[in-house]
Short mmCIF file of C-alpha atoms in Angstrom, two decimals:
data_model
loop_
_atom_site.label_atom_id
_atom_site.label_comp_id
_atom_site.label_asym_id
_atom_site.label_seq_id
_atom_site.Cartn_x
_atom_site.Cartn_y
_atom_site.Cartn_z
CA MET A 888 89.34 18.68 37.14
CA THR A 889 86.93 16.57 35.03
CA VAL A 890 83.25 17.34 34.48
CA ARG A 891 82.32 14.48 36.77
CA ASP A 892 84.62 15.85 39.45
CA ALA A 893 83.10 19.31 39.08
CA ALA A 894 79.53 18.06 39.35
CA SER A 895 80.42 15.90 42.32
CA GLY A 896 82.21 18.83 43.92
CA ILE A 897 79.18 21.09 43.52
CA ALA A 898 76.84 18.50 45.01
CA ASN A 899 79.12 18.03 47.98
CA ARG A 900 79.55 21.79 48.46
CA ILE A 901 75.82 22.38 48.41
CA ASP A 902 75.15 19.51 50.80
CA ALA A 903 77.79 20.89 53.13
CA ALA A 904 76.23 24.35 52.88
CA ILE A 905 72.82 23.02 53.84
CA ALA A 906 74.27 21.19 56.84
CA ALA A 907 76.55 24.03 58.00
CA GLU A 908 73.88 26.61 58.71
CA ASP A 909 76.14 28.52 61.10
CA ILE A 910 78.57 29.43 58.29
CA PRO A 911 77.64 32.64 56.42
CA ALA A 912 75.80 32.05 53.14
CA ARG A 913 78.27 34.17 51.15
CA VAL A 914 81.09 31.85 52.21
CA GLN A 915 79.16 28.75 51.18
CA VAL A 916 78.14 30.26 47.84
CA SER A 917 81.76 31.23 47.21
CA ARG A 918 82.82 27.65 47.82
CA ALA A 919 80.12 26.38 45.46
CA ALA A 920 81.31 28.83 42.81
CA ALA A 921 84.85 27.53 43.13
CA ALA A 922 83.62 24.00 42.49
CA VAL A 923 82.21 24.97 39.09
CA SER A 924 85.05 27.24 37.96
CA HIS A 925 86.62 24.47 35.84
CA ALA A 926 83.47 23.32 34.03
CA THR A 927 80.82 24.96 31.82
CA ALA A 928 77.16 25.09 32.73
CA ARG A 929 76.34 22.80 29.78
CA ASP A 930 78.85 20.20 30.93
CA ILE A 931 77.55 20.29 34.47
CA GLY A 932 73.98 20.07 33.19
CA ARG A 933 74.91 16.90 31.31
CA ALA A 934 76.60 15.48 34.37
CA SER A 935 73.60 16.15 36.61
CA ALA A 936 71.16 14.99 33.89
CA THR A 937 68.60 17.70 34.69
CA VAL A 938 67.68 20.95 33.01
CA ALA A 939 67.14 22.51 36.43
CA GLY A 940 70.64 21.52 37.43
CA ASN A 941 72.07 23.11 34.25
CA VAL A 942 70.39 26.47 34.86
CA ALA A 943 70.86 26.63 38.61
CA LEU A 944 74.46 25.50 38.70
CA ALA A 945 75.37 28.10 36.08
CA ALA A 946 73.86 30.77 38.35
CA ALA A 947 75.47 29.39 41.51
CA PRO A 948 78.24 32.01 41.78
CA GLY A 949 75.74 34.83 42.16
CA ALA A 950 72.74 33.02 43.60
CA GLY A 951 71.64 32.98 47.21
CA LEU A 952 72.33 29.84 49.19
CA SER A 953 68.64 29.17 49.64
CA LYS A 954 68.13 29.04 45.86
CA VAL A 955 71.06 26.68 45.39
CA ALA A 956 69.75 24.40 48.11
CA ALA A 957 66.24 24.48 46.65
CA VAL A 958 67.48 23.38 43.22
CA ARG A 959 69.55 20.65 44.84
CA ARG A 960 66.36 19.35 46.46
CA LEU A 961 64.49 19.70 43.17
CA ARG A 962 66.96 17.35 41.47
CA MET A 963 66.24 14.70 44.10
CA MET A 964 62.43 14.97 43.97
CA ARG A 965 60.43 12.00 42.78
CA PRO A 966 57.37 12.33 40.51
CA ARG A 967 54.18 12.94 42.48
CA PRO A 968 52.02 9.80 42.56
CA THR A 969 48.64 9.92 40.84
CA PHE A 970 45.52 8.17 42.02
CA ASP A 971 42.34 7.01 40.31
CA PRO A 972 39.38 9.40 40.71
CA PRO A 973 37.09 8.50 43.62
CA GLN A 974 33.93 6.56 42.97
CA ILE A 975 31.00 8.83 43.80
CA GLY A 976 27.80 6.98 44.62
CA TRP A 977 24.30 8.42 44.71
CA VAL A 978 21.57 7.51 47.16
CA LYS A 979 17.96 8.59 47.17
CA GLU A 980 17.35 11.55 49.44
CA THR A 981 14.08 11.16 51.29
CA ILE A 982 14.21 14.26 53.50
CA LYS A 983 11.64 16.87 52.48
CA SER A 984 11.27 20.31 54.00
CA ASP A 985 10.19 23.84 53.16
CA LYS A 986 12.81 25.30 55.49
CA PRO A 987 15.61 27.50 54.05
CA TRP A 988 18.33 24.95 54.89
CA LYS A 989 16.82 22.38 52.51
CA SER A 990 16.90 24.61 49.45
CA TYR A 991 20.37 25.78 50.46
CA ASN A 992 21.68 22.21 50.59
CA ASP A 993 19.94 21.25 47.34
CA SER A 994 21.59 24.13 45.46
CA ALA A 995 25.16 22.93 46.09
CA ALA A 996 27.37 22.56 43.01
CA GLY A 997 26.97 19.15 41.39
CA ALA A 998 23.84 18.30 43.40
CA ARG A 999 21.16 16.06 41.91
CA SER A 1000 17.52 16.56 42.71
CA GLY A 1001 16.27 13.89 45.09
CA HIS A 1002 19.71 12.26 45.47
CA ALA A 1003 22.79 12.75 47.64
CA PRO A 1004 26.39 12.04 46.57
CA THR A 1005 28.22 9.51 48.74
CA LEU A 1006 31.70 8.18 49.37
CA THR A 1007 32.23 4.65 50.65
CA ARG A 1008 33.79 4.38 54.09
CA THR A 1009 35.59 1.17 55.04
CA MET A 1010 35.03 0.28 58.70
CA SER A 1011 37.52 -1.41 61.03
CA ASP A 1012 35.71 -4.75 60.62
CA GLY A 1013 35.98 -4.55 56.83
CA SER A 1014 32.36 -3.58 56.21
CA ARG A 1015 31.58 -0.65 53.91
CA ARG A 1016 29.14 2.17 54.53
CA PRO A 1017 28.16 5.25 52.51
CA VAL A 1018 28.80 8.75 53.85
CA LYS A 1019 26.51 11.42 52.41
CA PHE A 1020 27.41 14.89 51.16
CA ASP A 1021 25.46 17.58 49.28
CA GLY A 1022 27.46 18.18 46.12
CA VAL A 1023 30.60 17.56 44.09
CA GLN A 1024 32.81 20.10 42.32
CA GLY A 1025 36.13 19.13 40.75
CA ASP A 1026 38.35 17.57 43.41
CA TYR A 1027 36.09 18.69 46.25
CA VAL A 1028 33.18 16.92 47.89
CA ILE A 1029 30.79 19.54 49.25
CA ASP A 1030 28.67 19.52 52.38
CA ARG A 1031 26.51 22.53 53.13
CA LYS A 1032 25.85 23.67 56.69
CA TRP A 1033 23.03 26.13 57.29
CA SER A 1034 23.86 26.21 61.00
CA VAL A 1035 26.97 24.76 62.66
CA ARG A 1036 26.52 23.39 66.17
CA ASN A 1037 28.97 21.68 68.47
CA MET A 1038 26.78 18.72 69.40
CA ALA A 1039 27.36 14.98 69.63
CA ASN A 1040 25.73 14.14 66.30
CA ALA A 1041 27.60 16.98 64.56
CA ARG A 1042 30.94 15.77 65.94
CA ALA A 1043 30.16 12.21 64.84
CA GLN A 1044 29.44 13.45 61.32
CA VAL A 1045 32.74 15.36 61.26
CA LEU A 1046 34.64 12.19 62.10
CA ARG A 1047 32.75 10.15 59.47
CA GLN A 1048 33.39 12.71 56.75
CA SER A 1049 37.04 13.23 57.66
CA GLU A 1050 37.74 9.49 57.70
CA VAL A 1051 36.05 8.77 54.36
CA LEU A 1052 37.81 11.74 52.76
CA ALA A 1053 41.17 10.43 53.99
CA GLN A 1054 40.40 6.95 52.68
CA ASN A 1055 39.60 8.39 49.24
CA ARG A 1056 42.48 10.91 49.26
CA LEU A 1057 40.10 13.85 48.94
CA ILE A 1058 39.53 17.25 50.52
CA GLY A 1059 36.08 18.16 51.77
CA LEU A 1060 34.50 21.58 51.53
CA TRP A 1061 31.91 22.88 53.96
CA GLU A 1062 29.86 25.72 52.54
CA VAL A 1063 28.12 27.98 55.04
CA PRO A 1064 25.83 31.00 54.52
CA THR A 1065 27.54 33.61 56.73
CA PRO A 1066 30.96 34.54 58.17
CA VAL A 1067 29.58 33.81 61.65
CA GLN A 1068 28.86 30.22 60.67
CA LYS A 1069 32.31 29.95 59.11
CA VAL A 1070 33.92 30.90 62.43
CA LYS A 1071 31.82 28.28 64.21
CA ALA A 1072 32.75 25.65 61.63
CA LEU A 1073 36.47 26.39 61.89
CA LYS A 1074 36.32 26.18 65.68
CA LEU A 1075 34.57 22.81 65.52
CA LEU A 1076 37.03 21.38 62.98
CA ARG A 1077 39.98 22.68 65.01
CA ARG A 1078 38.58 21.12 68.16
CA MET A 1079 38.15 17.79 66.33
CA ASN A 1080 41.70 18.11 64.91
CA VAL A 1081 40.36 17.75 61.37
CA THR A 1082 42.53 19.23 58.61
CA ASN A 1083 41.07 17.71 55.43
CA ILE A 1084 37.87 19.79 55.44
CA HIS A 1085 37.95 23.42 54.30
CA VAL A 1086 35.28 26.04 54.96
CA LYS A 1087 33.88 28.62 52.54
CA VAL A 1088 31.11 31.22 52.79
CA VAL A 1089 28.50 30.78 50.04
CA LYS A 1090 25.49 33.04 50.41
CA PRO A 1091 22.03 31.61 49.69
#
């Protein structure tokens, strides 16, 4: 059996093992081991052209089927695409208040005094509108909620934020002051079927 034959045999054995879930794992692993019995791990690694394949195929005789299958999938993975960082805009914030919610919002990470960070939302007609948040930290755009309420304007804001986050390939983060508000926020997001906004308790 040549090295190419051995590598091909292993690939076919593993594929068959993944498909034949009703056959005991020990039987499938035994078959995979037989496929490599005539070739060294180094040779098989060269044939598969991956370091992961070299290590995993050498361990195949004693490894669990799930590990063999996982490495097989690893060899077929494509590099994760990368995207340009989002363009954060800043608009003048004209709302003034002495209430606790205002100071809470203004103290968000990455906040600028007198300005609000924005992401640009592209509408169905091609027009572009800014969507405001309270802060920016790393890959997250932050919006602080002193009190979460299930009202029409709150639901409309959820949809605006979720859509603009999706368009910019970002995850939003709602920061709330108490665990009670976190529960309310999670219920609202679940009801709106929004999955790209996380919720975190940040005390004032």
